[in-house]
mmCIF file of C-alpha atoms in Angstrom:
data_model
loop_
_atom_site.group_PDB
_atom_site.id
_atom_site.type_symbol
_atom_site.label_atom_id
_atom_site.label_comp_id
_atom_site.label_asym_id
_atom_site.label_seq_id
_atom_site.Cartn_x
_atom_site.Cartn_y
_atom_site.Cartn_z
ATOM 1 C CA LYS A 1252 116.379 110.315 104.572
ATOM 2 C CA GLN A 1253 115.632 108.524 101.590
ATOM 3 C CA GLU A 1254 115.296 111.086 98.598
ATOM 4 C CA VAL A 1255 114.203 110.182 94.989
ATOM 5 C CA THR A 1256 114.923 112.318 91.995
ATOM 6 C CA GLN A 1257 113.401 111.948 88.614
ATOM 7 C CA ILE A 1258 114.949 113.464 85.567
ATOM 8 C CA PRO A 1259 113.741 115.143 83.451
ATOM 9 C CA ALA A 1260 110.835 116.703 84.846
ATOM 10 C CA ALA A 1261 109.028 117.031 81.451
ATOM 11 C CA LEU A 1262 109.646 115.487 78.254
ATOM 12 C CA SER A 1263 108.150 115.675 74.882
ATOM 13 C CA VAL A 1264 108.603 113.414 72.212
ATOM 14 C CA PRO A 1265 106.992 112.625 68.679
ATOM 15 C CA GLU A 1266 105.095 109.522 68.356
ATOM 16 C CA GLY A 1267 106.926 106.225 67.627
ATOM 17 C CA GLU A 1268 110.264 107.086 69.340
ATOM 18 C CA ASN A 1269 111.946 105.156 71.979
ATOM 19 C CA LEU A 1270 112.520 106.930 75.559
ATOM 20 C CA VAL A 1271 114.199 106.506 78.968
ATOM 21 C CA LEU A 1272 113.003 108.056 81.788
ATOM 22 C CA ASN A 1273 115.329 108.203 84.967
ATOM 23 C CA CYS A 1274 115.001 107.684 88.600
ATOM 24 C CA SER A 1275 117.517 108.027 91.230
ATOM 25 C CA PHE A 1276 117.595 107.326 94.982
ATOM 26 C CA THR A 1277 119.911 108.373 97.652
ATOM 27 C CA ASP A 1278 119.961 105.246 99.730
ATOM 28 C CA SER A 1279 120.530 101.973 98.228
ATOM 29 C CA ALA A 1280 119.209 99.696 101.098
ATOM 30 C CA ILE A 1281 115.714 99.310 99.357
ATOM 31 C CA TYR A 1282 113.442 96.533 99.271
ATOM 32 C CA ASN A 1283 111.712 97.314 95.789
ATOM 33 C CA LEU A 1284 111.181 99.999 93.250
ATOM 34 C CA GLN A 1285 108.036 100.554 91.563
ATOM 35 C CA TRP A 1286 107.167 102.567 88.456
ATOM 36 C CA PHE A 1287 103.666 104.295 88.413
ATOM 37 C CA ARG A 1288 101.670 106.115 85.711
ATOM 38 C CA GLN A 1289 99.189 108.963 86.784
ATOM 39 C CA ASP A 1290 96.839 110.524 84.365
ATOM 40 C CA PRO A 1291 95.508 114.085 84.923
ATOM 41 C CA GLY A 1292 92.989 114.081 87.890
ATOM 42 C CA LYS A 1293 93.294 110.274 88.287
ATOM 43 C CA GLY A 1294 95.105 107.725 90.702
ATOM 44 C CA LEU A 1295 98.122 105.926 90.366
ATOM 45 C CA THR A 1296 98.429 102.851 88.054
ATOM 46 C CA SER A 1297 101.323 100.277 88.818
ATOM 47 C CA LEU A 1298 103.478 99.720 85.906
ATOM 48 C CA LEU A 1299 106.260 97.561 86.962
ATOM 49 C CA LEU A 1300 107.479 96.414 90.489
ATOM 50 C CA ILE A 1301 111.198 95.528 90.558
ATOM 51 C CA GLN A 1302 112.434 93.606 93.702
ATOM 52 C CA SER A 1303 115.703 94.686 95.204
ATOM 53 C CA SER A 1304 117.274 91.132 94.084
ATOM 54 C CA GLN A 1305 115.961 91.812 90.473
ATOM 55 C CA ARG A 1306 117.859 93.699 87.633
ATOM 56 C CA GLU A 1307 114.723 94.374 85.473
ATOM 57 C CA GLN A 1308 111.179 93.798 84.928
ATOM 58 C CA THR A 1309 109.249 93.998 81.275
ATOM 59 C CA SER A 1310 105.747 94.352 80.554
ATOM 60 C CA GLY A 1311 104.687 95.058 76.875
ATOM 61 C CA ARG A 1312 106.536 98.035 75.596
ATOM 62 C CA LEU A 1313 107.878 98.883 79.018
ATOM 63 C CA ASN A 1314 111.291 97.639 80.427
ATOM 64 C CA ALA A 1315 112.348 98.934 83.845
ATOM 65 C CA SER A 1316 116.028 98.320 85.146
ATOM 66 C CA LEU A 1317 117.323 98.589 88.463
ATOM 67 C CA ASP A 1318 121.055 99.170 89.630
ATOM 68 C CA LYS A 1319 120.726 99.209 93.358
ATOM 69 C CA SER A 1320 124.333 99.782 94.059
ATOM 70 C CA SER A 1321 124.384 102.977 92.110
ATOM 71 C CA GLY A 1322 120.836 103.965 93.120
ATOM 72 C CA ARG A 1323 119.476 104.268 89.671
ATOM 73 C CA SER A 1324 116.383 103.156 87.782
ATOM 74 C CA THR A 1325 115.175 103.595 84.350
ATOM 75 C CA LEU A 1326 111.956 103.194 82.513
ATOM 76 C CA TYR A 1327 112.292 102.360 78.895
ATOM 77 C CA ILE A 1328 109.262 102.694 76.649
ATOM 78 C CA ALA A 1329 109.306 101.449 73.087
ATOM 79 C CA ALA A 1330 107.760 102.786 70.345
ATOM 80 C CA SER A 1331 105.756 105.630 72.103
ATOM 81 C CA GLN A 1332 102.225 106.391 71.281
ATOM 82 C CA PRO A 1333 99.934 109.194 72.288
ATOM 83 C CA GLY A 1334 98.144 107.324 74.822
ATOM 84 C CA ASP A 1335 101.403 107.029 76.563
ATOM 85 C CA SER A 1336 101.228 110.752 77.472
ATOM 86 C CA ALA A 1337 100.889 111.047 81.275
ATOM 87 C CA THR A 1338 103.096 111.469 84.607
ATOM 88 C CA TYR A 1339 105.509 108.717 85.462
ATOM 89 C CA LEU A 1340 106.275 108.317 89.071
ATOM 90 C CA CYS A 1341 108.905 106.003 90.630
ATOM 91 C CA ALA A 1342 108.965 105.091 93.965
ATOM 92 C CA VAL A 1343 111.182 102.952 96.536
ATOM 93 C CA SER A 1344 110.337 100.918 99.426
ATOM 94 C CA GLY A 1345 112.277 100.461 102.595
ATOM 95 C CA SER A 1346 115.448 101.838 104.174
ATOM 96 C CA SER A 1347 115.809 104.901 106.196
ATOM 97 C CA GLY A 1348 114.148 103.098 109.333
ATOM 98 C CA SER A 1349 110.798 102.605 107.713
ATOM 99 C CA ALA A 1350 110.251 99.334 105.641
ATOM 100 C CA ARG A 1351 106.500 100.135 105.373
ATOM 101 C CA GLN A 1352 106.173 103.120 103.187
ATOM 102 C CA LEU A 1353 107.151 104.242 99.626
ATOM 103 C CA THR A 1354 109.261 107.484 98.884
ATOM 104 C CA PHE A 1355 108.182 108.890 95.701
ATOM 105 C CA GLY A 1356 109.949 111.183 93.184
ATOM 106 C CA SER A 1357 108.286 114.131 91.872
ATOM 107 C CA GLY A 1358 107.539 112.578 88.463
ATOM 108 C CA THR A 1359 108.293 113.082 84.737
ATOM 109 C CA GLN A 1360 105.642 114.424 82.683
ATOM 110 C CA LEU A 1361 105.533 112.845 79.324
ATOM 111 C CA THR A 1362 103.876 114.086 76.245
ATOM 112 C CA VAL A 1363 103.766 112.069 73.024
ATOM 113 C CA LEU A 1364 102.838 114.386 69.927
ATOM 114 C CA PRO A 1365 101.005 112.549 67.075
ATOM 115 C CA GLU B 240 86.677 94.107 90.128
ATOM 116 C CA ALA B 241 89.613 94.054 92.518
ATOM 117 C CA GLN B 242 89.951 97.951 93.189
ATOM 118 C CA VAL B 243 90.502 100.687 95.855
ATOM 119 C CA THR B 244 87.571 103.016 96.342
ATOM 120 C CA GLN B 245 87.614 106.668 97.962
ATOM 121 C CA ASN B 246 84.477 108.802 98.667
ATOM 122 C CA PRO B 247 84.101 111.564 98.131
ATOM 123 C CA ARG B 248 86.017 112.272 94.942
ATOM 124 C CA TYR B 249 85.612 115.975 95.477
ATOM 125 C CA LEU B 250 85.046 117.931 98.685
ATOM 126 C CA ILE B 251 85.164 121.677 99.403
ATOM 127 C CA THR B 252 84.638 122.568 103.073
ATOM 128 C CA VAL B 253 85.488 125.312 105.647
ATOM 129 C CA THR B 254 88.117 125.671 108.272
ATOM 130 C CA GLY B 255 87.257 123.827 111.158
ATOM 131 C CA LYS B 256 84.470 121.623 110.069
ATOM 132 C CA LYS B 257 84.951 117.843 110.837
ATOM 133 C CA LEU B 258 85.206 115.737 107.980
ATOM 134 C CA THR B 259 85.994 111.950 106.932
ATOM 135 C CA VAL B 260 87.348 110.470 103.600
ATOM 136 C CA THR B 261 86.445 107.043 103.325
ATOM 137 C CA CYS B 262 88.737 104.372 101.788
ATOM 138 C CA SER B 263 87.658 100.627 101.044
ATOM 139 C CA GLN B 264 89.367 97.898 99.395
ATOM 140 C CA ASN B 265 88.049 94.296 97.972
ATOM 141 C CA MET B 266 91.231 92.674 97.737
ATOM 142 C CA ASN B 267 91.567 91.401 101.505
ATOM 143 C CA HIS B 268 94.544 93.317 101.680
ATOM 144 C CA GLU B 269 96.413 93.695 105.107
ATOM 145 C CA TYR B 270 98.494 97.030 104.483
ATOM 146 C CA MET B 271 96.530 100.251 103.815
ATOM 147 C CA SER B 272 97.893 103.717 103.618
ATOM 148 C CA TRP B 273 96.905 107.380 103.114
ATOM 149 C CA TYR B 274 99.284 109.850 101.095
ATOM 150 C CA ARG B 275 98.668 113.401 100.066
ATOM 151 C CA GLN B 276 100.000 114.908 96.733
ATOM 152 C CA ASP B 277 101.101 118.567 96.671
ATOM 153 C CA PRO B 278 102.837 120.347 93.612
ATOM 154 C CA GLY B 279 106.430 120.452 93.965
ATOM 155 C CA LEU B 280 106.578 118.119 97.041
ATOM 156 C CA GLY B 281 105.312 114.805 95.436
ATOM 157 C CA LEU B 282 103.387 112.251 97.424
ATOM 158 C CA ARG B 283 103.782 112.111 101.119
ATOM 159 C CA GLN B 284 102.728 109.469 103.440
ATOM 160 C CA ILE B 285 100.308 110.484 106.121
ATOM 161 C CA TYR B 286 99.248 107.101 107.923
ATOM 162 C CA TYR B 287 99.583 103.419 107.254
ATOM 163 C CA SER B 288 98.121 100.287 108.637
ATOM 164 C CA MET B 289 99.629 96.894 108.883
ATOM 165 C CA ASN B 290 96.467 95.256 109.579
ATOM 166 C CA VAL B 291 93.359 95.521 111.800
ATOM 167 C CA GLU B 292 93.707 97.694 114.893
ATOM 168 C CA VAL B 293 97.423 98.398 113.755
ATOM 169 C CA THR B 294 98.232 102.002 112.526
ATOM 170 C CA ASP B 295 101.239 104.143 112.590
ATOM 171 C CA LYS B 296 102.378 107.579 111.425
ATOM 172 C CA GLY B 297 104.013 108.420 108.194
ATOM 173 C CA ASP B 298 105.844 111.606 107.216
ATOM 174 C CA VAL B 299 103.198 114.101 107.527
ATOM 175 C CA PRO B 300 100.575 112.833 110.313
ATOM 176 C CA GLU B 301 99.798 116.245 112.002
ATOM 177 C CA GLY B 302 96.064 117.274 111.723
ATOM 178 C CA TYR B 303 94.824 113.793 110.558
ATOM 179 C CA LYS B 304 93.583 110.572 112.317
ATOM 180 C CA VAL B 305 92.996 107.139 110.858
ATOM 181 C CA SER B 306 91.039 103.938 112.277
ATOM 182 C CA ARG B 307 91.271 100.266 110.957
ATOM 183 C CA LYS B 308 88.281 98.392 112.759
ATOM 184 C CA GLU B 309 87.734 96.330 109.735
ATOM 185 C CA LYS B 310 90.377 94.928 107.087
ATOM 186 C CA ARG B 311 88.558 96.268 104.116
ATOM 187 C CA ASN B 312 88.275 99.938 105.364
ATOM 188 C CA PHE B 313 90.807 102.719 106.406
ATOM 189 C CA PRO B 314 89.095 106.078 106.816
ATOM 190 C CA LEU B 315 90.836 109.378 107.091
ATOM 191 C CA ILE B 316 89.655 111.766 109.428
ATOM 192 C CA LEU B 317 90.540 115.646 109.773
ATOM 193 C CA GLU B 318 88.937 116.657 113.253
ATOM 194 C CA SER B 319 89.713 120.492 112.363
ATOM 195 C CA PRO B 320 90.514 120.952 108.795
ATOM 196 C CA SER B 321 92.766 124.141 107.731
ATOM 197 C CA PRO B 322 93.528 125.666 104.329
ATOM 198 C CA ASN B 323 97.017 123.946 104.450
ATOM 199 C CA GLN B 324 95.352 120.572 104.195
ATOM 200 C CA THR B 325 94.040 121.562 100.732
ATOM 201 C CA SER B 326 95.445 118.606 98.688
ATOM 202 C CA LEU B 327 94.842 115.524 96.567
ATOM 203 C CA TYR B 328 94.629 112.615 98.786
ATOM 204 C CA PHE B 329 95.133 109.097 97.864
ATOM 205 C CA CYS B 330 94.485 105.933 99.519
ATOM 206 C CA ALA B 331 96.688 102.721 98.833
ATOM 207 C CA SER B 332 96.717 99.094 99.818
ATOM 208 C CA SER B 333 98.742 95.958 99.299
ATOM 209 C CA LEU B 334 98.653 92.306 100.285
ATOM 210 C CA ARG B 335 101.056 92.585 103.060
ATOM 211 C CA LEU B 336 104.197 94.814 103.880
ATOM 212 C CA ALA B 337 104.855 97.175 100.993
ATOM 213 C CA ASN B 338 108.232 95.943 100.918
ATOM 214 C CA TYR B 339 107.531 93.009 98.641
ATOM 215 C CA ASN B 340 104.037 93.756 97.512
ATOM 216 C CA GLU B 341 102.605 96.003 94.600
ATOM 217 C CA GLN B 342 100.598 98.814 95.814
ATOM 218 C CA PHE B 343 97.181 99.741 94.475
ATOM 219 C CA PHE B 344 95.841 103.144 94.527
ATOM 220 C CA GLY B 345 92.473 104.479 94.789
ATOM 221 C CA PRO B 346 91.294 107.345 92.251
ATOM 222 C CA GLY B 347 91.922 110.110 94.618
ATOM 223 C CA THR B 348 90.033 112.656 96.788
ATOM 224 C CA ARG B 349 90.637 116.398 95.902
ATOM 225 C CA LEU B 350 89.920 118.293 99.083
ATOM 226 C CA THR B 351 89.682 122.223 99.415
ATOM 227 C CA VAL B 352 89.692 123.739 102.753
ATOM 228 C CA LEU B 353 88.434 127.430 102.637
#
């Protein structure tokens, strides 16, 4: 059964810092990996989707990388801002007999201090 | 605006009283699914649907029913709610299989069963 782990569980940084969030998964036979942002009491907003054949995706100040063979992904946030404060979730699709669902990590709660 | 909507957003009910949480998307997506989010357990899939009249169980289907009579709607039914179904529920959709397509999430429904 696929398991997804996110480290650290919580992170607090001063505004302007670059930071990296980590995601690891146990079964490398994935179809894609998706990073989401969740604000308190709100739904999930998709940030980046990386297909299994890709190594990275970029959107603005965000860059996500994928190393499928080692079961790792990172989300890099450049020049962090207080508005980046949220919980960041990674999720993988496929493997473990089911290609139709996402398996989520527990998230990293990010606080960017002004 | 392309979106996934859920109703109600908040619901407090009592054990055994049947309820339905509606989910609707306006993006002509084939794939829809329901998740529940619990502290320490992350997001877990309840049911999913590949297309109209096609539904299947996710990881935690016990105590839930779904139907997919129309492409845009995917209601979640709790025939006899119990306190362990108190949770935050999310509906999601994607164009086709979750393997290759970005998933879009609704705003969530916070359910409390007394």
